[in-house]
């Protein structure tokens, strides 16, 4: 792993655990195993590093959604279900990313809220667009209701996932997956033809 990748990885974990204010460049350098001056050679400030970590995370989210939508599945229900399960499992097992996302979305560091929000909104729009395409195919093949537009269905889908992601801080993976099954049944009942 290259130094820059290690810096991003360790920074994500420290920001997730300690927050922006509780994470110093010294702590990051120590965790990476480099001198503080070397860290500054890569990133001129903690703010720049934080924004880079956030942007990397939101970019990875779009790619994750793309990979989770296995369009080789036999039908749209299977594509959506597999993606749903993949999201839930990932959120329940990837603590640092989820903690970081929840923390910076709820309390962005002073002065960074606008930039981070714009980055997240762009990422979510791209991810939702990928899902909307699958839903539109389901509507065309008469698997998904056309009474609701694809954008609304995609928004609801991601709201369910985000709600279940919040459960990961309280419940075990098994409990979250059990809740996800119940939520899926209700979701599919509402959108199928």
Coordinates of C-alpha atoms in Angstrom, one line a residue:
X1 CA 0.0 0.0 0.0
X2 CA 1.3 3.4 -1.0
X3 CA 1.8 6.1 1.7
X4 CA -0.9 8.3 0.4
X5 CA -3.4 5.4 0.5
X6 CA -2.3 4.5 4.0
X7 CA -2.8 8.1 5.1
X8 CA -6.3 8.1 3.7
X9 CA -7.2 4.8 5.3
X10 CA -5.8 5.7 8.8
X11 CA -7.3 9.2 8.6
X12 CA -10.7 7.7 7.9
X13 CA -10.5 5.6 11.0
X14 CA -9.3 8.4 13.2
X15 CA -11.8 10.9 11.9
X16 CA -14.6 8.3 12.4
X17 CA -13.6 7.5 16.0
X18 CA -12.4 10.9 17.2
X19 CA -14.2 13.3 14.9
X20 CA -12.5 16.2 13.1
X21 CA -11.7 18.2 16.1
X22 CA -10.4 15.2 18.0
X23 CA -8.0 14.1 15.3
X24 CA -4.7 15.9 14.9
X25 CA -2.1 15.6 12.1
X26 CA 0.3 14.3 14.7
X27 CA -2.1 11.4 15.5
X28 CA -2.5 10.6 11.8
X29 CA 1.3 10.7 11.3
X30 CA 1.8 8.4 14.3
X31 CA -0.9 6.0 13.1
X32 CA 0.6 5.9 9.6
X33 CA 4.1 5.5 10.9
X34 CA 5.6 8.6 9.3
X35 CA 6.9 11.9 10.5
X36 CA 4.5 14.8 10.7
X37 CA 6.5 16.7 8.2
X38 CA 6.1 13.8 5.7
X39 CA 2.3 14.0 6.2
X40 CA 2.4 17.7 5.4
X41 CA 4.3 16.9 2.2
X42 CA 1.2 15.0 1.1
X43 CA -1.5 17.2 2.6
X44 CA -1.0 20.9 3.4
X45 CA -3.6 20.9 6.2
X46 CA -6.0 18.7 8.2
X47 CA -8.8 20.4 6.4
X48 CA -7.5 19.4 2.9
X49 CA -6.9 15.8 4.2
X50 CA -10.4 15.6 5.6
X51 CA -12.0 16.8 2.4
X52 CA -9.9 14.2 0.5
X53 CA -11.0 11.4 2.8
X54 CA -14.7 12.5 2.4
X55 CA -14.5 12.7 -1.4
X56 CA -12.7 9.4 -1.6
X57 CA -15.5 7.8 0.5
X58 CA -18.3 9.3 -1.6
X59 CA -16.6 8.2 -4.8
X60 CA -16.3 4.7 -3.5
X61 CA -20.0 4.7 -2.7
X62 CA -20.9 5.2 -6.4
X63 CA -18.6 2.4 -7.4
X64 CA -20.0 0.2 -4.7
X65 CA -23.6 0.8 -5.9
X66 CA -22.5 0.0 -9.5
X67 CA -20.9 -3.3 -8.4
X68 CA -23.8 -4.2 -6.2
X69 CA -26.3 -4.0 -9.1
X70 CA -25.7 -7.4 -10.7
X71 CA -27.6 -6.8 -13.9
X72 CA -26.9 -10.4 -15.0
X73 CA -29.5 -11.6 -12.5
X74 CA -32.6 -13.2 -14.0
X75 CA -35.0 -10.4 -13.1
X76 CA -35.2 -6.9 -11.6
X77 CA -36.4 -8.2 -8.2
X78 CA -33.3 -10.3 -7.9
X79 CA -31.0 -7.4 -8.9
X80 CA -32.6 -5.1 -6.4
X81 CA -32.7 -7.7 -3.6
X82 CA -29.0 -8.7 -4.0
X83 CA -28.0 -5.0 -4.0
X84 CA -30.1 -4.4 -0.9
X85 CA -28.6 -7.3 0.9
X86 CA -25.1 -6.3 -0.2
X87 CA -25.6 -2.8 1.1
X88 CA -26.9 -4.0 4.5
X89 CA -24.1 -6.5 5.0
X90 CA -21.5 -3.9 4.0
X91 CA -22.9 -1.3 6.4
X92 CA -23.1 -3.7 9.2
X93 CA -19.5 -4.8 8.8
X94 CA -17.7 -1.6 7.8
X95 CA -17.7 0.4 11.0
X96 CA -15.2 3.1 10.2
X97 CA -16.8 4.2 6.9
X98 CA -20.3 4.2 8.4
X99 CA -19.1 6.1 11.5
X100 CA -17.3 8.6 9.4
X101 CA -20.3 9.2 7.1
X102 CA -22.8 9.5 10.0
X103 CA -20.5 11.9 11.9
X104 CA -19.6 14.2 9.1
X105 CA -23.1 14.3 7.7
X106 CA -24.6 15.2 11.1
X107 CA -21.9 17.6 12.2
X108 CA -19.6 18.7 9.4
X109 CA -16.5 20.6 10.5
X110 CA -16.9 24.3 10.6
X111 CA -16.5 25.8 7.2
X112 CA -16.6 22.5 5.3
X113 CA -20.3 21.7 5.4
X114 CA -21.1 23.2 2.0
X115 CA -18.3 21.5 0.1
X116 CA -19.0 18.2 1.7
X117 CA -22.7 18.4 1.2
X118 CA -22.2 19.2 -2.5
X119 CA -19.9 16.2 -2.9
X120 CA -22.3 13.9 -1.1
X121 CA -25.3 15.2 -3.1
X122 CA -23.4 14.6 -6.4
X123 CA -22.5 11.1 -5.3
X124 CA -26.0 10.2 -4.2
X125 CA -27.4 11.5 -7.5
X126 CA -25.1 9.3 -9.4
X127 CA -25.9 6.3 -7.3
X128 CA -29.6 7.0 -7.5
X129 CA -29.3 7.3 -11.3
X130 CA -27.8 3.8 -11.5
X131 CA -30.7 2.4 -9.5
X132 CA -33.2 4.4 -11.4
X133 CA -32.0 2.7 -14.6
X134 CA -32.6 -0.7 -13.1
X135 CA -36.1 0.3 -11.8
X136 CA -37.0 1.7 -15.3
X137 CA -36.0 -1.6 -16.8
X138 CA -38.3 -3.3 -14.3
X139 CA -41.1 -0.9 -15.2
X140 CA -40.6 -1.6 -18.9
X141 CA -40.7 -5.4 -18.3
X142 CA -43.8 -5.0 -16.1
X143 CA -42.0 -6.2 -12.9
X144 CA -42.2 -2.8 -11.2
X145 CA -45.2 -0.6 -11.0
X146 CA -45.3 2.5 -13.2
X147 CA -47.7 4.2 -10.8
X148 CA -44.6 5.5 -9.0
X149 CA -41.7 7.2 -10.9
X150 CA -38.3 5.5 -10.9
X151 CA -36.7 8.4 -9.0
X152 CA -39.2 8.1 -6.1
X153 CA -38.7 4.3 -5.9
X154 CA -34.9 4.8 -5.9
X155 CA -35.2 7.4 -3.2
X156 CA -37.3 5.2 -1.0
X157 CA -34.9 2.3 -1.6
X158 CA -31.9 4.3 -0.3
X159 CA -33.9 5.7 2.6
X160 CA -34.6 2.2 3.7
X161 CA -30.9 1.3 3.5
X162 CA -29.9 4.4 5.4
X163 CA -32.4 3.7 8.1
X164 CA -31.1 0.2 8.5
X165 CA -27.5 1.6 8.5
X166 CA -28.4 3.5 11.7
X167 CA -29.4 0.3 13.3
X168 CA -25.9 -1.0 12.9
X169 CA -24.8 1.1 15.9
X170 CA -27.3 -0.6 18.1
X171 CA -28.1 -4.1 16.8
X172 CA -26.0 -7.2 15.8
X173 CA -25.5 -8.1 12.2
X174 CA -28.0 -10.9 12.5
X175 CA -30.7 -8.6 14.0
X176 CA -30.1 -6.0 11.3
X177 CA -30.3 -8.6 8.6
X178 CA -33.6 -9.9 10.1
X179 CA -35.0 -6.4 10.1
X180 CA -33.8 -5.9 6.5
X181 CA -35.7 -9.0 5.4
X182 CA -38.9 -7.6 6.9
X183 CA -38.3 -4.2 5.3
X184 CA -37.5 -5.8 1.9
X185 CA -40.8 -7.7 1.9
X186 CA -42.8 -4.5 2.5
X187 CA -40.7 -2.5 0.0
X188 CA -41.2 -5.1 -2.8
X189 CA -44.9 -5.5 -2.0
X190 CA -45.2 -1.7 -2.6
X191 CA -43.4 -1.6 -5.9
X192 CA -44.1 -4.9 -7.7
X193 CA -46.9 -5.3 -10.2

